[in-house]
Protein backbone atom coordinates (compact mmCIF):
# COMPACT_ATOMS: atom_id res chain seq x y z
CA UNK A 1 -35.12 95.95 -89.63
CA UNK A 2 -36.06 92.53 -87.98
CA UNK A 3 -39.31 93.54 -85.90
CA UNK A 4 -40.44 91.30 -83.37
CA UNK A 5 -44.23 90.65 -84.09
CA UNK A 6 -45.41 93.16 -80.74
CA UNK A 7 -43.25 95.99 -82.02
CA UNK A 8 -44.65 95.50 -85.45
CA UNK A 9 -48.41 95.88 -83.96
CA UNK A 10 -47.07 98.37 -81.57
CA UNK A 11 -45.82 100.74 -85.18
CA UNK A 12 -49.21 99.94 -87.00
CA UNK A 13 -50.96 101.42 -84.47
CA UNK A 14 -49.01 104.32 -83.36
CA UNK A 15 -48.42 105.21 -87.67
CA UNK A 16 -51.98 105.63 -87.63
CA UNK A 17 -52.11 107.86 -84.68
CA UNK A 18 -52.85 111.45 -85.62
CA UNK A 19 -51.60 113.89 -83.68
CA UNK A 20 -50.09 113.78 -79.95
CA UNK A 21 -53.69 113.45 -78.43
CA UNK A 22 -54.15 110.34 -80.33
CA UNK A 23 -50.48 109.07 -79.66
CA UNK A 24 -51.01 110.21 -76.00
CA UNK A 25 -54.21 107.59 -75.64
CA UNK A 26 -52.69 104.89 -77.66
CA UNK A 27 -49.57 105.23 -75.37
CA UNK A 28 -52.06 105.06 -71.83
CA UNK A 29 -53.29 102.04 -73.74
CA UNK A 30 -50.34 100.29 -74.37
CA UNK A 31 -49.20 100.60 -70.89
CA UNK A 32 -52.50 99.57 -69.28
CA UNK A 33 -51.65 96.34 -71.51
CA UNK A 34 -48.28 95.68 -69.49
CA UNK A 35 -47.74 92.42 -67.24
CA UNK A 36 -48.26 93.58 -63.59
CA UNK A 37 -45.09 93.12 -61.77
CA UNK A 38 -45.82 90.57 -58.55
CA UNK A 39 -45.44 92.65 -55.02
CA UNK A 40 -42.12 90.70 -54.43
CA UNK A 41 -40.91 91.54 -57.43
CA UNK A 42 -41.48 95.41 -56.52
CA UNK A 43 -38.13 95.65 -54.51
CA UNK A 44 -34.92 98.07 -53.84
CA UNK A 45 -32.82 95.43 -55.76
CA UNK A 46 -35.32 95.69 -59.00
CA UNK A 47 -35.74 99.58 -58.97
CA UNK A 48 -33.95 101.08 -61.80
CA UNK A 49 -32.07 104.86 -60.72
CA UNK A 50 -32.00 107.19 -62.75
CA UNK A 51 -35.75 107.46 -63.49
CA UNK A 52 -37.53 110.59 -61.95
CA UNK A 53 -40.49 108.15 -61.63
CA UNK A 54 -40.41 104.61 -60.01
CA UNK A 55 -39.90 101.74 -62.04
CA UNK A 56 -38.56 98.21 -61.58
CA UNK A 57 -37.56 95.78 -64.32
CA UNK A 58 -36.87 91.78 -63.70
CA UNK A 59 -35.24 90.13 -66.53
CA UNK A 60 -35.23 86.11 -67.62
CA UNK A 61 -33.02 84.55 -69.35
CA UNK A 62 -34.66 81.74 -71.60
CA UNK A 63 -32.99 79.46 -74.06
CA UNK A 64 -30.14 82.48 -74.96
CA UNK A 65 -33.04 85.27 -75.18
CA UNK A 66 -33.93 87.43 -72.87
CA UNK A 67 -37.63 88.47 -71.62
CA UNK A 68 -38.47 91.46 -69.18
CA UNK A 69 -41.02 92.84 -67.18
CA UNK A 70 -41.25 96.13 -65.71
CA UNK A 71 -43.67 98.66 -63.99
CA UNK A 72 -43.97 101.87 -63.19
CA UNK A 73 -45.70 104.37 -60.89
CA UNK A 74 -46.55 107.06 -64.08
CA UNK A 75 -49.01 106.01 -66.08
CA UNK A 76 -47.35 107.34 -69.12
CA UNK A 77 -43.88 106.35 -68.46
CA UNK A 78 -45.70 102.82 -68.09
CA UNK A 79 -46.45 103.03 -71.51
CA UNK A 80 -43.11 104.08 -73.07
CA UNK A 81 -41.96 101.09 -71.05
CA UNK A 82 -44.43 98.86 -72.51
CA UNK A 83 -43.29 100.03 -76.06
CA UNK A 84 -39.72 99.27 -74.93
CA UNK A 85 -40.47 96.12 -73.66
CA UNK A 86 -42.49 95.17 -77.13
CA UNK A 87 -38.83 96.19 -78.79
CA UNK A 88 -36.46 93.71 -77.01
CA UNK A 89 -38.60 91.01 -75.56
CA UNK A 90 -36.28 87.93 -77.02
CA UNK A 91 -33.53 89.72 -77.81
CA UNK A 92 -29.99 88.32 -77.42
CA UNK A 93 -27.52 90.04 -75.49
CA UNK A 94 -25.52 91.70 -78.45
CA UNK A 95 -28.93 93.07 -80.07
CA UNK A 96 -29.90 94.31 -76.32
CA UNK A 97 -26.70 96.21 -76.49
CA UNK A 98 -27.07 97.17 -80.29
CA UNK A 99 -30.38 98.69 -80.05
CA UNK A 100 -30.95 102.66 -80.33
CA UNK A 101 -33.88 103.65 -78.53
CA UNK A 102 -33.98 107.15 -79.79
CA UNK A 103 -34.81 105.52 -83.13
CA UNK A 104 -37.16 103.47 -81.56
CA UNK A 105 -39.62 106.17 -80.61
CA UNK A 106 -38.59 108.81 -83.86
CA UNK A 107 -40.43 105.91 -85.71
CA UNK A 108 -43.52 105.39 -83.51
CA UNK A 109 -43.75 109.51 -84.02
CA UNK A 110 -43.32 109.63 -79.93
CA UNK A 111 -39.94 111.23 -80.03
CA UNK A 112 -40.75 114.91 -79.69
CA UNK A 113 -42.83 113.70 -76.17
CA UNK A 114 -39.37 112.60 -74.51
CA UNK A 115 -38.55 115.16 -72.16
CA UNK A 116 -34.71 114.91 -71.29
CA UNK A 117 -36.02 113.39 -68.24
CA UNK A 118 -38.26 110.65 -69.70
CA UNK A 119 -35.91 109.92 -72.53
CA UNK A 120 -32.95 109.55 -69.63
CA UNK A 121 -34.98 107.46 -67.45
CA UNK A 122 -35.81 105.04 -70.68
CA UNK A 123 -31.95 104.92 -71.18
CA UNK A 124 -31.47 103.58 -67.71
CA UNK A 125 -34.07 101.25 -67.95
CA UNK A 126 -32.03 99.83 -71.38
CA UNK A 127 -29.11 100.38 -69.77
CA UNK A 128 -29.95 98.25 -66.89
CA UNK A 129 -31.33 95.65 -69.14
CA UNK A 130 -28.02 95.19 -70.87
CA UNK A 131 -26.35 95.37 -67.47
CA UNK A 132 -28.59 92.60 -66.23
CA UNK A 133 -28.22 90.36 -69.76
CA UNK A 134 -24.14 91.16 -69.28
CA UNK A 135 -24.25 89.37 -65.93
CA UNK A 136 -25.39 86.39 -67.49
């Protein structure tokens, strides 16, 4: 599998992680790492549904790859999003749509911590991401 260099990093460190209470402040520290999302950029049109939490994602299109930024109000959910985002920053619009999340997080050890909730909410997010990339 063709890692981009963040997701690599992001698997180092979380393979080294032992235990959930390890993972669990790795995760807190991955999402404390994330872009802040601008004010503006914190509006109705940007908020993904679906998430029990608030979060808004704005996508770019540079060049024929995508970049995204998103933000959350849960501190945790902010770092599962910062793990997604590490996994399809530059991504083209068929790998967008290609990629399986629930893999994803089996191999960062962090899929037994997605309740149904969390784990739906991350599918919207993608979802929306390959909504916004199909627009294009």
């Amino acid at each position: 599998m063709n890692l981009p260099a963040h997701a690599r990093e992001a698997l180092e460190a979380f393979e080294q992680g032992k235990g959930w209470e390890q993972r669990a402040r790795l995760l807190m520290q991955w999402g404390d790492r994330l872009e802040p999302l601008a004010e503006a950029d914190k509006t109705e049109a940007n908020r993904v549904h679906g998430c029990e939490s608030l979060v808004w994602l704005v996508a770019e299109h540079v060049d024929g790859l995508w970049r995204f930024k998103a933000s959350s109000d849960a501190r945790l959910l902010r770092g599962l999003l910062a793990l997604l985002l590490v996994r399809v920053q530059g991504l083209t619009r068929e790998e967008l749509a290609g990629l399986d999340l629930r893999e994803w997080f089996t191999q960062l050890g962090l899929e037994r911590q997605l309740s149904p909730s969390r784990s739906n909410g991350l599918h919207a997010v993608l979802q929306r991401m390959a909504e916004l990339a199909s627009n294009r």
